[in-house]
mmCIF file of C-alpha atoms in Angstrom:
data_model
loop_
_atom_site.group_PDB
_atom_site.id
_atom_site.type_symbol
_atom_site.label_atom_id
_atom_site.label_comp_id
_atom_site.label_asym_id
_atom_site.label_seq_id
_atom_site.Cartn_x
_atom_site.Cartn_y
_atom_site.Cartn_z
ATOM 1 C CA MET T 670 0.000 0.000 0.000
ATOM 2 C CA LYS T 671 1.377 3.399 -1.007
ATOM 3 C CA ILE T 672 -0.117 6.757 -0.071
ATOM 4 C CA ASN T 673 0.888 9.953 -1.862
ATOM 5 C CA LEU T 674 0.016 13.055 0.124
ATOM 6 C CA ASP T 675 -0.837 15.039 -3.011
ATOM 7 C CA GLU T 676 -3.463 12.446 -3.914
ATOM 8 C CA ILE T 677 -5.318 13.111 -0.664
ATOM 9 C CA ILE T 678 -5.249 16.875 -0.241
ATOM 10 C CA ASP T 679 -4.388 20.053 -2.068
ATOM 11 C CA PRO T 680 -0.927 20.981 -0.659
ATOM 12 C CA LEU T 681 -1.915 24.538 0.266
ATOM 13 C CA GLU T 682 -5.529 23.983 1.272
ATOM 14 C CA GLY T 683 -7.142 23.015 4.561
ATOM 15 C CA ARG T 684 -10.587 22.846 6.124
ATOM 16 C CA VAL T 685 -11.643 24.373 9.426
ATOM 17 C CA VAL T 686 -14.899 23.006 10.822
ATOM 18 C CA VAL T 687 -16.970 25.150 13.203
ATOM 19 C CA SER T 688 -19.768 23.601 15.256
ATOM 20 C CA PRO T 689 -21.733 24.667 18.353
ATOM 21 C CA ASP T 690 -21.632 22.832 21.674
ATOM 22 C CA SER T 691 -24.708 22.072 23.801
ATOM 23 C CA GLN T 692 -24.704 25.669 25.092
ATOM 24 C CA GLY T 693 -24.498 27.078 21.583
ATOM 25 C CA GLN T 694 -20.853 28.129 21.946
ATOM 26 C CA ALA T 695 -18.900 27.857 18.680
ATOM 27 C CA HIS T 696 -15.854 25.568 18.587
ATOM 28 C CA ALA T 697 -13.448 25.088 15.700
ATOM 29 C CA ARG T 698 -11.198 22.216 14.690
ATOM 30 C CA PHE T 699 -8.853 21.469 11.841
ATOM 31 C CA ASP T 700 -10.119 18.651 9.637
ATOM 32 C CA LEU T 701 -7.583 15.786 9.626
ATOM 33 C CA GLN T 702 -9.751 13.363 7.669
ATOM 34 C CA GLY T 703 -7.400 13.715 4.704
ATOM 35 C CA LEU T 704 -4.579 12.199 6.772
ATOM 36 C CA PRO T 705 -5.440 8.535 7.384
ATOM 37 C CA ARG T 706 -3.690 6.540 10.093
ATOM 38 C CA ILE T 707 -0.783 4.626 8.585
ATOM 39 C CA ASP T 708 -0.237 2.208 11.475
ATOM 40 C CA GLY T 709 -1.967 -0.673 9.694
ATOM 41 C CA MET T 710 0.545 -0.608 6.843
ATOM 42 C CA LEU T 711 3.136 -2.206 9.137
ATOM 43 C CA VAL T 712 0.976 -5.030 10.500
ATOM 44 C CA GLY T 713 1.939 -8.406 9.081
ATOM 45 C CA LYS T 714 5.361 -7.179 8.006
ATOM 46 C CA SER T 715 8.610 -8.508 9.390
ATOM 47 C CA ALA T 716 10.667 -6.138 11.486
ATOM 48 C CA LEU T 717 13.159 -5.680 8.653
ATOM 49 C CA GLU T 718 10.345 -4.946 6.199
ATOM 50 C CA ALA T 719 9.003 -2.387 8.662
ATOM 51 C CA LEU T 720 12.456 -0.804 8.847
ATOM 52 C CA LYS T 721 12.415 -0.213 5.107
ATOM 53 C CA MET T 722 8.856 1.114 5.209
ATOM 54 C CA THR T 723 9.559 3.624 7.984
ATOM 55 C CA GLU T 724 12.166 5.221 5.729
ATOM 56 C CA HIS T 725 9.329 6.245 3.382
ATOM 57 C CA LEU T 726 6.247 6.622 5.616
ATOM 58 C CA CYS T 727 6.238 10.413 5.416
ATOM 59 C CA GLY T 728 7.657 12.675 2.740
ATOM 60 C CA ILE T 729 7.641 15.689 5.088
ATOM 61 C CA CYS T 730 9.235 14.190 8.250
ATOM 62 C CA PRO T 731 10.986 11.031 6.941
ATOM 63 C CA VAL T 732 13.923 11.109 9.372
ATOM 64 C CA ALA T 733 11.691 11.356 12.449
ATOM 65 C CA HIS T 734 9.694 8.276 11.370
ATOM 66 C CA HIS T 735 12.887 6.394 10.492
ATOM 67 C CA LEU T 736 14.437 7.052 13.900
ATOM 68 C CA ALA T 737 11.293 6.532 15.993
ATOM 69 C CA GLY T 738 10.738 3.201 14.251
ATOM 70 C CA ILE T 739 14.334 2.091 14.674
ATOM 71 C CA ARG T 740 14.316 2.975 18.374
ATOM 72 C CA ALA T 741 11.332 0.669 18.835
ATOM 73 C CA LEU T 742 13.049 -2.087 16.834
ATOM 74 C CA ASP T 743 16.228 -1.674 18.903
ATOM 75 C CA MET T 744 14.309 -2.779 21.996
ATOM 76 C CA LEU T 745 12.930 -5.811 20.156
ATOM 77 C CA ASN T 746 16.331 -6.742 18.781
ATOM 78 C CA ASP T 747 18.662 -9.184 20.517
ATOM 79 C CA SER T 748 21.843 -7.358 19.471
ATOM 80 C CA ALA T 749 24.262 -5.658 21.855
ATOM 81 C CA GLN T 750 23.664 -2.200 23.320
ATOM 82 C CA LEU T 751 24.012 0.695 20.898
ATOM 83 C CA SER T 752 27.601 1.939 20.694
ATOM 84 C CA ARG T 753 28.526 5.553 21.363
ATOM 85 C CA ALA T 754 29.573 6.071 17.734
ATOM 86 C CA ALA T 755 26.264 4.697 16.451
ATOM 87 C CA GLU T 756 24.313 6.871 18.896
ATOM 88 C CA LEU T 757 26.177 9.988 17.749
ATOM 89 C CA THR T 758 25.682 9.133 14.078
ATOM 90 C CA ARG T 759 21.939 8.759 14.539
ATOM 91 C CA ARG T 760 21.860 11.965 16.566
ATOM 92 C CA LEU T 761 23.670 13.809 13.766
ATOM 93 C CA LEU T 762 21.048 12.550 11.315
ATOM 94 C CA HIS T 763 18.262 13.777 13.592
ATOM 95 C CA TYR T 764 19.916 17.157 14.140
ATOM 96 C CA GLY T 765 20.392 17.589 10.391
ATOM 97 C CA SER T 766 16.715 16.882 9.774
ATOM 98 C CA VAL T 767 15.611 19.410 12.398
ATOM 99 C CA VAL T 768 17.867 22.143 10.979
ATOM 100 C CA GLU T 769 16.699 21.360 7.438
ATOM 101 C CA THR T 770 13.001 21.535 8.329
ATOM 102 C CA HIS T 771 13.280 24.759 10.295
ATOM 103 C CA SER T 772 15.616 26.418 7.757
ATOM 104 C CA LEU T 773 12.810 26.554 5.187
ATOM 105 C CA ARG T 774 10.784 28.756 7.559
ATOM 106 C CA PHE T 775 13.689 31.186 7.887
ATOM 107 C CA LEU T 776 13.955 32.020 4.179
ATOM 108 C CA ARG T 777 11.249 34.685 4.451
ATOM 109 C CA GLN T 778 12.828 36.103 7.594
ATOM 110 C CA ASP T 779 16.390 36.354 6.284
ATOM 111 C CA ARG T 780 17.035 34.606 2.992
ATOM 112 C CA ASP T 781 20.827 34.422 3.257
ATOM 113 C CA SER T 782 20.743 32.963 6.770
ATOM 114 C CA GLY T 783 18.040 30.494 5.770
ATOM 115 C CA ILE T 784 20.102 29.326 2.801
ATOM 116 C CA THR T 785 23.189 28.966 5.004
ATOM 117 C CA LEU T 786 21.276 26.709 7.393
ATOM 118 C CA LYS T 787 19.765 24.705 4.541
ATOM 119 C CA LYS T 788 23.267 24.051 3.197
ATOM 120 C CA ILE T 789 24.687 23.051 6.584
ATOM 121 C CA SER T 790 21.742 20.707 7.169
ATOM 122 C CA LYS T 791 22.529 18.931 3.909
ATOM 123 C CA LYS T 792 26.132 18.459 5.019
ATOM 124 C CA MET T 793 24.904 17.076 8.349
ATOM 125 C CA LEU T 794 22.651 14.552 6.603
ATOM 126 C CA VAL T 795 25.402 13.531 4.162
ATOM 127 C CA ALA T 796 27.899 13.072 7.008
ATOM 128 C CA ALA T 797 25.331 10.928 8.852
ATOM 129 C CA GLY T 798 24.992 8.624 5.828
ATOM 130 C CA SER T 799 21.682 9.791 4.322
ATOM 131 C CA PRO T 800 22.406 12.028 1.313
ATOM 132 C CA GLY T 801 18.981 11.559 -0.292
ATOM 133 C CA HIS T 802 15.560 12.783 0.777
ATOM 134 C CA PHE T 803 14.702 9.510 2.503
ATOM 135 C CA PRO T 804 17.011 8.304 5.314
ATOM 136 C CA THR T 805 18.921 5.027 5.286
ATOM 137 C CA THR T 806 21.311 5.541 8.211
ATOM 138 C CA ALA T 807 19.952 3.507 11.128
ATOM 139 C CA VAL T 808 19.623 -0.271 11.361
ATOM 140 C CA PRO T 809 18.612 -2.381 14.373
ATOM 141 C CA GLY T 810 21.385 -2.156 16.955
ATOM 142 C CA GLY T 811 23.441 0.434 15.091
ATOM 143 C CA VAL T 812 23.987 2.167 11.759
ATOM 144 C CA ARG T 813 24.438 0.904 8.219
ATOM 145 C CA ASN T 814 27.881 2.490 7.755
ATOM 146 C CA TRP T 815 30.228 4.661 9.773
ATOM 147 C CA PRO T 816 30.412 8.331 8.736
ATOM 148 C CA ASN T 817 33.126 9.412 6.341
ATOM 149 C CA ILE T 818 35.731 11.393 8.279
ATOM 150 C CA GLU T 819 36.284 13.815 5.391
ATOM 151 C CA ASP T 820 32.550 14.583 5.333
ATOM 152 C CA LEU T 821 32.696 15.257 9.065
ATOM 153 C CA LYS T 822 35.708 17.567 8.682
ATOM 154 C CA THR T 823 33.956 19.503 5.909
ATOM 155 C CA LEU T 824 30.940 19.897 8.167
ATOM 156 C CA GLN T 825 33.131 20.886 11.096
ATOM 157 C CA LYS T 826 34.752 23.679 9.065
ATOM 158 C CA ASP T 827 31.394 25.263 8.160
ATOM 159 C CA LEU T 828 29.647 25.044 11.534
ATOM 160 C CA SER T 829 30.886 28.415 12.842
ATOM 161 C CA GLY T 830 29.248 30.263 9.944
ATOM 162 C CA ALA T 831 26.019 28.360 10.492
ATOM 163 C CA LEU T 832 26.052 29.274 14.183
ATOM 164 C CA THR T 833 26.406 32.943 13.276
ATOM 165 C CA SER T 834 23.392 32.698 10.971
ATOM 166 C CA ALA T 835 21.358 30.876 13.615
ATOM 167 C CA GLU T 836 22.194 33.558 16.203
ATOM 168 C CA LYS T 837 21.062 36.247 13.776
ATOM 169 C CA LEU T 838 17.784 34.453 13.138
ATOM 170 C CA CYS T 839 17.139 34.112 16.874
ATOM 171 C CA GLU T 840 17.705 37.812 17.355
ATOM 172 C CA LEU T 841 15.381 38.676 14.485
ATOM 173 C CA ALA T 842 12.669 36.314 15.727
ATOM 174 C CA LEU T 843 12.809 37.565 19.299
ATOM 175 C CA ASN T 844 12.571 41.191 18.168
ATOM 176 C CA ILE T 845 9.680 40.768 15.732
ATOM 177 C CA GLN T 846 6.434 42.213 16.982
ATOM 178 C CA PRO T 847 3.514 39.876 16.225
ATOM 179 C CA LYS T 848 1.122 41.205 13.596
ATOM 180 C CA THR T 849 -1.845 39.869 15.511
ATOM 181 C CA ALA T 850 -2.715 39.660 19.180
ATOM 182 C CA VAL T 851 -1.013 36.974 21.244
ATOM 183 C CA PHE T 852 -3.134 33.904 21.957
ATOM 184 C CA SER T 853 -4.218 33.159 25.487
ATOM 185 C CA GLN T 854 -1.814 31.071 27.552
ATOM 186 C CA PHE T 855 -1.932 27.329 26.942
ATOM 187 C CA ALA T 856 -3.545 25.646 29.946
ATOM 188 C CA GLY T 857 -2.447 22.094 29.200
ATOM 189 C CA ILE T 858 0.735 20.061 29.563
ATOM 190 C CA ASP T 859 3.960 20.470 27.573
ATOM 191 C CA LEU T 860 5.444 17.113 26.560
ATOM 192 C CA ALA T 861 9.044 16.745 25.362
ATOM 193 C CA LEU T 862 12.090 14.494 25.623
ATOM 194 C CA ILE T 863 14.866 14.921 28.161
ATOM 195 C CA ASN T 864 18.211 13.205 28.677
ATOM 196 C CA GLU T 865 19.592 11.290 31.641
ATOM 197 C CA ASP T 866 20.699 14.578 33.259
ATOM 198 C CA GLY T 867 17.166 15.960 33.057
ATOM 199 C CA ASP T 868 17.966 18.504 30.324
ATOM 200 C CA PRO T 869 15.659 19.036 27.328
ATOM 201 C CA ASP T 870 17.019 16.819 24.553
ATOM 202 C CA ILE T 871 15.279 16.241 21.216
ATOM 203 C CA PHE T 872 16.995 12.838 20.990
ATOM 204 C CA GLY T 873 16.670 12.064 24.695
ATOM 205 C CA ASN T 874 15.672 8.802 26.338
ATOM 206 C CA ARG T 875 12.952 9.944 28.744
ATOM 207 C CA VAL T 876 9.728 11.948 28.553
ATOM 208 C CA ARG T 877 8.906 14.952 30.723
ATOM 209 C CA ALA T 878 5.405 16.352 31.180
ATOM 210 C CA ALA T 879 5.375 19.899 32.576
ATOM 211 C CA ARG T 880 2.687 22.484 33.220
ATOM 212 C CA ALA T 881 3.677 26.162 33.381
ATOM 213 C CA GLY T 882 7.320 25.104 33.672
ATOM 214 C CA SER T 883 6.812 22.737 36.617
ATOM 215 C CA THR T 884 7.348 19.024 36.082
ATOM 216 C CA TRP T 885 4.272 16.888 36.602
ATOM 217 C CA ILE T 886 5.787 13.506 35.689
ATOM 218 C CA GLU T 887 8.771 11.922 33.937
ATOM 219 C CA PHE T 888 8.775 8.443 32.462
ATOM 220 C CA ASP T 889 10.691 6.014 30.255
ATOM 221 C CA PHE T 890 9.750 5.026 26.712
ATOM 222 C CA SER T 891 8.531 1.683 28.048
ATOM 223 C CA GLN T 892 5.762 3.491 29.970
ATOM 224 C CA TRP T 893 4.395 5.451 26.995
ATOM 225 C CA ASN T 894 1.304 3.313 26.520
ATOM 226 C CA GLN T 895 0.491 3.417 30.223
ATOM 227 C CA GLN T 896 0.955 7.190 30.477
ATOM 228 C CA ILE T 897 -0.758 8.227 27.204
ATOM 229 C CA THR T 898 -4.325 7.276 26.252
ATOM 230 C CA GLU T 899 -6.159 8.020 22.994
ATOM 231 C CA ASP T 900 -9.695 9.306 23.551
ATOM 232 C CA ASN T 901 -10.600 8.226 19.981
ATOM 233 C CA PRO T 902 -8.281 5.250 19.345
ATOM 234 C CA GLY T 903 -7.303 4.759 15.742
ATOM 235 C CA ALA T 904 -8.928 7.973 14.484
ATOM 236 C CA PRO T 905 -7.012 10.631 12.489
ATOM 237 C CA ALA T 906 -7.711 12.971 15.432
ATOM 238 C CA PRO T 907 -7.304 10.574 18.403
ATOM 239 C CA ARG T 908 -7.296 13.283 21.116
ATOM 240 C CA PRO T 909 -4.535 11.780 23.295
ATOM 241 C CA TYR T 910 -4.155 12.742 26.949
ATOM 242 C CA LEU T 911 -2.067 11.932 29.998
ATOM 243 C CA THR T 912 -3.796 8.967 31.580
ATOM 244 C CA GLY T 913 -3.150 10.062 35.142
ATOM 245 C CA LEU T 914 -4.916 13.401 34.608
ATOM 246 C CA GLY T 915 -7.887 12.149 32.590
ATOM 247 C CA SER T 916 -9.231 13.368 29.273
ATOM 248 C CA LYS T 917 -10.418 16.764 30.546
ATOM 249 C CA GLU T 918 -7.266 17.833 32.391
ATOM 250 C CA GLY T 919 -4.639 15.718 30.619
ATOM 251 C CA GLY T 920 -4.516 17.417 27.224
ATOM 252 C CA TYR T 921 -1.015 18.276 26.054
ATOM 253 C CA ARG T 922 1.013 19.707 23.192
ATOM 254 C CA VAL T 923 4.347 18.835 21.593
ATOM 255 C CA GLY T 924 6.817 20.663 19.344
ATOM 256 C CA PRO T 925 9.402 23.468 19.671
ATOM 257 C CA VAL T 926 7.274 25.455 22.139
ATOM 258 C CA ALA T 927 6.970 22.401 24.381
ATOM 259 C CA GLN T 928 10.663 21.605 23.937
ATOM 260 C CA LEU T 929 11.534 25.030 25.371
ATOM 261 C CA SER T 930 8.931 24.812 28.142
ATOM 262 C CA VAL T 931 10.093 21.705 30.035
ATOM 263 C CA GLY T 932 13.509 22.943 31.169
ATOM 264 C CA LEU T 933 16.534 25.074 30.287
ATOM 265 C CA LEU T 934 18.568 23.985 27.268
ATOM 266 C CA PRO T 935 22.122 22.758 28.025
ATOM 267 C CA SER T 936 23.822 25.055 25.479
ATOM 268 C CA GLU T 937 25.169 28.529 26.114
ATOM 269 C CA LEU T 938 23.836 30.629 23.233
ATOM 270 C CA ALA T 939 20.467 28.918 22.900
ATOM 271 C CA SER T 940 19.754 28.916 26.627
ATOM 272 C CA ALA T 941 20.374 32.686 26.770
ATOM 273 C CA ALA T 942 17.880 33.154 23.919
ATOM 274 C CA GLN T 943 15.472 30.770 25.657
ATOM 275 C CA VAL T 944 15.473 32.898 28.815
ATOM 276 C CA ARG T 945 14.398 35.896 26.727
ATOM 277 C CA TRP T 946 11.739 33.777 24.989
ATOM 278 C CA LEU T 947 10.322 32.550 28.300
ATOM 279 C CA ALA T 948 9.922 36.157 29.423
ATOM 280 C CA ALA T 949 8.257 37.252 26.185
ATOM 281 C CA SER T 950 5.728 35.864 23.681
ATOM 282 C CA ARG T 951 6.750 32.171 23.790
ATOM 283 C CA ASP T 952 5.740 31.902 20.142
ATOM 284 C CA ALA T 953 6.530 28.960 17.876
ATOM 285 C CA ALA T 954 8.505 30.941 15.270
ATOM 286 C CA SER T 955 11.059 32.100 17.848
ATOM 287 C CA ALA T 956 11.112 28.625 19.410
ATOM 288 C CA ARG T 957 12.126 27.084 16.070
ATOM 289 C CA ALA T 958 15.017 29.526 15.762
ATOM 290 C CA ILE T 959 16.211 28.799 19.307
ATOM 291 C CA ILE T 960 16.002 25.031 18.870
ATOM 292 C CA THR T 961 17.978 25.349 15.621
ATOM 293 C CA LEU T 962 20.700 27.320 17.390
ATOM 294 C CA HIS T 963 20.762 24.749 20.197
ATOM 295 C CA VAL T 964 21.079 21.839 17.764
ATOM 296 C CA LEU T 965 23.981 23.497 15.942
ATOM 297 C CA GLU T 966 25.773 24.213 19.215
ATOM 298 C CA ARG T 967 25.460 20.542 20.163
ATOM 299 C CA THR T 968 26.634 19.480 16.710
ATOM 300 C CA VAL T 969 30.007 21.195 17.200
ATOM 301 C CA ALA T 970 30.913 18.892 20.093
ATOM 302 C CA LEU T 971 29.213 15.888 18.491
ATOM 303 C CA VAL T 972 31.282 16.098 15.287
ATOM 304 C CA SER T 973 34.517 16.516 17.200
ATOM 305 C CA GLU T 974 33.774 13.405 19.277
ATOM 306 C CA LEU T 975 32.771 11.377 16.227
ATOM 307 C CA ILE T 976 36.003 12.237 14.425
ATOM 308 C CA ASP T 977 37.984 10.987 17.433
ATOM 309 C CA LEU T 978 35.920 7.776 17.664
ATOM 310 C CA LEU T 979 36.329 7.062 13.952
ATOM 311 C CA ALA T 980 40.116 7.253 13.980
ATOM 312 C CA PRO T 981 41.659 4.262 12.120
ATOM 313 C CA GLY T 982 41.453 1.033 14.098
ATOM 314 C CA GLN T 983 39.063 2.337 16.750
ATOM 315 C CA LEU T 984 35.856 0.669 15.552
ATOM 316 C CA GLU T 985 34.814 -2.650 14.082
ATOM 317 C CA ASP T 986 32.860 -2.817 10.843
ATOM 318 C CA CYS T 987 29.106 -2.315 11.103
ATOM 319 C CA PRO T 988 27.298 -5.689 11.251
ATOM 320 C CA PRO T 989 25.042 -6.579 8.275
ATOM 321 C CA VAL T 990 21.424 -5.670 8.878
ATOM 322 C CA GLU T 991 20.338 -9.143 7.762
ATOM 323 C CA GLN T 992 21.848 -10.603 10.946
ATOM 324 C CA ALA T 993 19.354 -8.789 13.182
ATOM 325 C CA CYS T 994 17.191 -11.141 15.232
ATOM 326 C CA PHE T 995 13.932 -10.044 16.855
ATOM 327 C CA LYS T 996 12.045 -11.344 19.876
ATOM 328 C CA GLU T 997 8.413 -11.405 20.904
ATOM 329 C CA GLY T 998 7.292 -8.306 22.770
ATOM 330 C CA VAL T 999 6.055 -4.712 22.704
ATOM 331 C CA ALA T 1000 8.246 -1.614 22.418
ATOM 332 C CA THR T 1001 7.858 2.106 21.825
ATOM 333 C CA GLY T 1002 10.384 4.349 20.115
ATOM 334 C CA LEU T 1003 10.236 8.139 20.468
ATOM 335 C CA VAL T 1004 11.999 11.095 18.908
ATOM 336 C CA ASP T 1005 11.334 14.802 19.317
ATOM 337 C CA GLY T 1006 11.213 15.846 15.691
ATOM 338 C CA PRO T 1007 10.871 19.294 14.108
ATOM 339 C CA ARG T 1008 7.132 19.249 14.858
ATOM 340 C CA GLY T 1009 7.406 17.455 18.198
ATOM 341 C CA LEU T 1010 7.152 13.999 19.708
ATOM 342 C CA LEU T 1011 6.598 11.093 17.332
ATOM 343 C CA ALA T 1012 5.802 7.679 18.849
ATOM 344 C CA HIS T 1013 6.073 4.294 17.114
ATOM 345 C CA THR T 1014 4.794 1.317 19.132
ATOM 346 C CA TYR T 1015 5.185 -2.203 17.715
ATOM 347 C CA ARG T 1016 4.105 -5.614 18.965
ATOM 348 C CA THR T 1017 6.070 -8.514 17.460
ATOM 349 C CA ASP T 1018 5.422 -12.242 17.616
ATOM 350 C CA SER T 1019 7.970 -15.017 18.159
ATOM 351 C CA GLN T 1020 8.936 -14.827 14.463
ATOM 352 C CA GLY T 1021 9.664 -11.114 14.577
ATOM 353 C CA VAL T 1022 6.515 -10.243 12.605
ATOM 354 C CA ILE T 1023 4.633 -7.098 13.613
ATOM 355 C CA SER T 1024 1.177 -8.093 14.857
ATOM 356 C CA ALA T 1025 0.101 -4.607 16.006
ATOM 357 C CA ALA T 1026 1.386 -1.077 15.430
ATOM 358 C CA THR T 1027 0.435 2.364 16.689
ATOM 359 C CA ILE T 1028 1.945 5.567 15.319
ATOM 360 C CA LEU T 1029 1.081 8.781 17.110
ATOM 361 C CA THR T 1030 2.252 11.818 15.134
ATOM 362 C CA PRO T 1031 2.897 15.357 16.374
ATOM 363 C CA THR T 1032 0.022 16.527 14.160
ATOM 364 C CA ALA T 1033 -2.398 14.149 15.887
ATOM 365 C CA GLN T 1034 -1.129 15.094 19.343
ATOM 366 C CA ASN T 1035 -1.344 18.825 18.655
ATOM 367 C CA GLU T 1036 -4.809 18.692 17.105
ATOM 368 C CA PRO T 1037 -6.599 19.652 20.379
ATOM 369 C CA TRP T 1038 -4.201 22.585 20.872
ATOM 370 C CA LEU T 1039 -4.766 23.686 17.270
ATOM 371 C CA ALA T 1040 -8.523 23.401 17.806
ATOM 372 C CA ASP T 1041 -8.230 25.732 20.804
ATOM 373 C CA LEU T 1042 -6.227 28.258 18.756
ATOM 374 C CA LEU T 1043 -8.720 28.099 15.898
ATOM 375 C CA THR T 1044 -11.627 28.551 18.314
ATOM 376 C CA GLN T 1045 -9.994 31.734 19.593
ATOM 377 C CA ALA T 1046 -9.474 32.873 15.999
ATOM 378 C CA ILE T 1047 -13.064 32.400 14.825
ATOM 379 C CA SER T 1048 -14.345 34.530 17.693
ATOM 380 C CA ARG T 1049 -12.884 37.527 15.877
ATOM 381 C CA LYS T 1050 -15.356 39.421 13.760
ATOM 382 C CA ASP T 1051 -12.935 41.907 12.193
ATOM 383 C CA ALA T 1052 -10.552 41.768 9.234
ATOM 384 C CA SER T 1053 -7.831 40.081 11.302
ATOM 385 C CA ARG T 1054 -9.739 36.797 11.464
ATOM 386 C CA GLN T 1055 -8.111 35.203 8.402
ATOM 387 C CA ALA T 1056 -4.625 36.196 9.517
ATOM 388 C CA VAL T 1057 -5.199 34.739 12.984
ATOM 389 C CA LEU T 1058 -6.538 31.498 11.493
ATOM 390 C CA GLU T 1059 -3.324 31.191 9.482
ATOM 391 C CA GLN T 1060 -1.239 32.102 12.529
ATOM 392 C CA SER T 1061 -2.970 29.334 14.477
ATOM 393 C CA ILE T 1062 -1.923 26.751 11.914
ATOM 394 C CA ARG T 1063 1.667 27.996 11.783
ATOM 395 C CA GLU T 1064 1.802 27.902 15.565
ATOM 396 C CA ALA T 1065 0.670 24.280 15.951
ATOM 397 C CA ASP T 1066 2.370 23.342 12.649
ATOM 398 C CA PRO T 1067 0.493 20.273 11.361
ATOM 399 C CA CYS T 1068 2.579 18.030 9.108
ATOM 400 C CA LEU T 1069 1.070 19.455 5.931
ATOM 401 C CA PRO T 1070 2.524 21.701 3.201
ATOM 402 C CA LEU T 1071 0.072 24.496 3.954
ATOM 403 C CA SER T 1072 1.847 25.111 7.276
ATOM 404 C CA SER T 1073 4.677 26.683 5.256
ATOM 405 C CA ALA T 1074 2.457 28.669 2.872
ATOM 406 C CA PRO T 1075 3.352 32.377 2.514
ATOM 407 C CA GLU T 1076 1.234 34.804 4.503
ATOM 408 C CA GLY T 1077 -2.207 35.226 3.023
ATOM 409 C CA GLN T 1078 -1.843 32.218 0.739
ATOM 410 C CA MET T 1079 -3.313 29.407 2.822
ATOM 411 C CA GLY T 1080 -6.399 28.139 1.053
ATOM 412 C CA LEU T 1081 -8.501 27.779 4.186
ATOM 413 C CA THR T 1082 -12.157 26.825 3.944
ATOM 414 C CA VAL T 1083 -14.280 27.511 7.026
ATOM 415 C CA ASP T 1084 -17.391 25.310 7.203
ATOM 416 C CA THR T 1085 -19.993 25.992 9.869
ATOM 417 C CA LEU T 1086 -22.122 23.028 10.929
ATOM 418 C CA GLN T 1087 -25.518 23.339 12.548
ATOM 419 C CA ASN T 1088 -27.003 21.113 15.280
#
């Protein structure tokens, strides 16, 4: 089964549905019916077949799906623990994807800086072993090939210029006055990954749930399905919530805003920008710029360490992927992608065949937050309504091309339903 996004929806069009509640109050939501759940495509496939499929599940966020899937397969694989070099290589791939995705948003803000970041992201992806649009880097228990040292040195040489561009973009974003009024403060939970030290980490190994900056709970990947419940299981808009808080109080959001709201970043330049962001608008556009700066700061140290690890004679050859052996069980893999947390949960039988799969995308998780933003927008009766509707979609950033449409060019249809 193959799904082409352009066969389902117009790339720059979207539908907002407005309907009254029992008290006659109007509520809006973004229609996700054009984005079917893709979980079922993996059922009945072997783990290695699923690996190949996750490389192509999404044309917009392919690296996030690749890495979330492989992290689930790692836990179902009987191979040895992931080596430091393999971990860093995967992290470089993830960082490159995040910079690439966010760089496209910066072209309208400062074209030269956006182009600089787009170029550095390509070098990051090439160095990590995925030069094409779809990733091929990770395999169960490791990576397909070790990075080329010359590619890493080329990347290393150009990182200082990229950092300068990222700093400039942060400054521009933090100084831009919003064209429309700021939305009311989000009342729900921010959900993002952290590392073993408790720092926000888009490739971390634990999940933190925080409200208004205060931690409510932290948990391991293995607890994902106990901590997160879908109100409408299997639906395009599943309305997930934190189980311990219930469906009314447990709503949450993911993405760059959440990533900056669960703790202070462990990087000098980005954390200074984050402090300013926390005291100001806390908007998504500035958050993307800060996360990009953070990722590039971390890449400087990452590349240096990888070059040392890859010195001649330091590492054995990567094992062939065909040797991977899978056990019966259930595992969840998570990454914090450009749009936020992506969760792949697989159940495998004794033959390593996937008998059940659940994929929870950032778009699906942020749908309730987007609905709240859209509801605020439709309450406007003046000429700013269309602009605020578009701003709502850019803020929550569903995984659709229209999220990147130029201002005033989103083809939004607003349909009002009656009781």
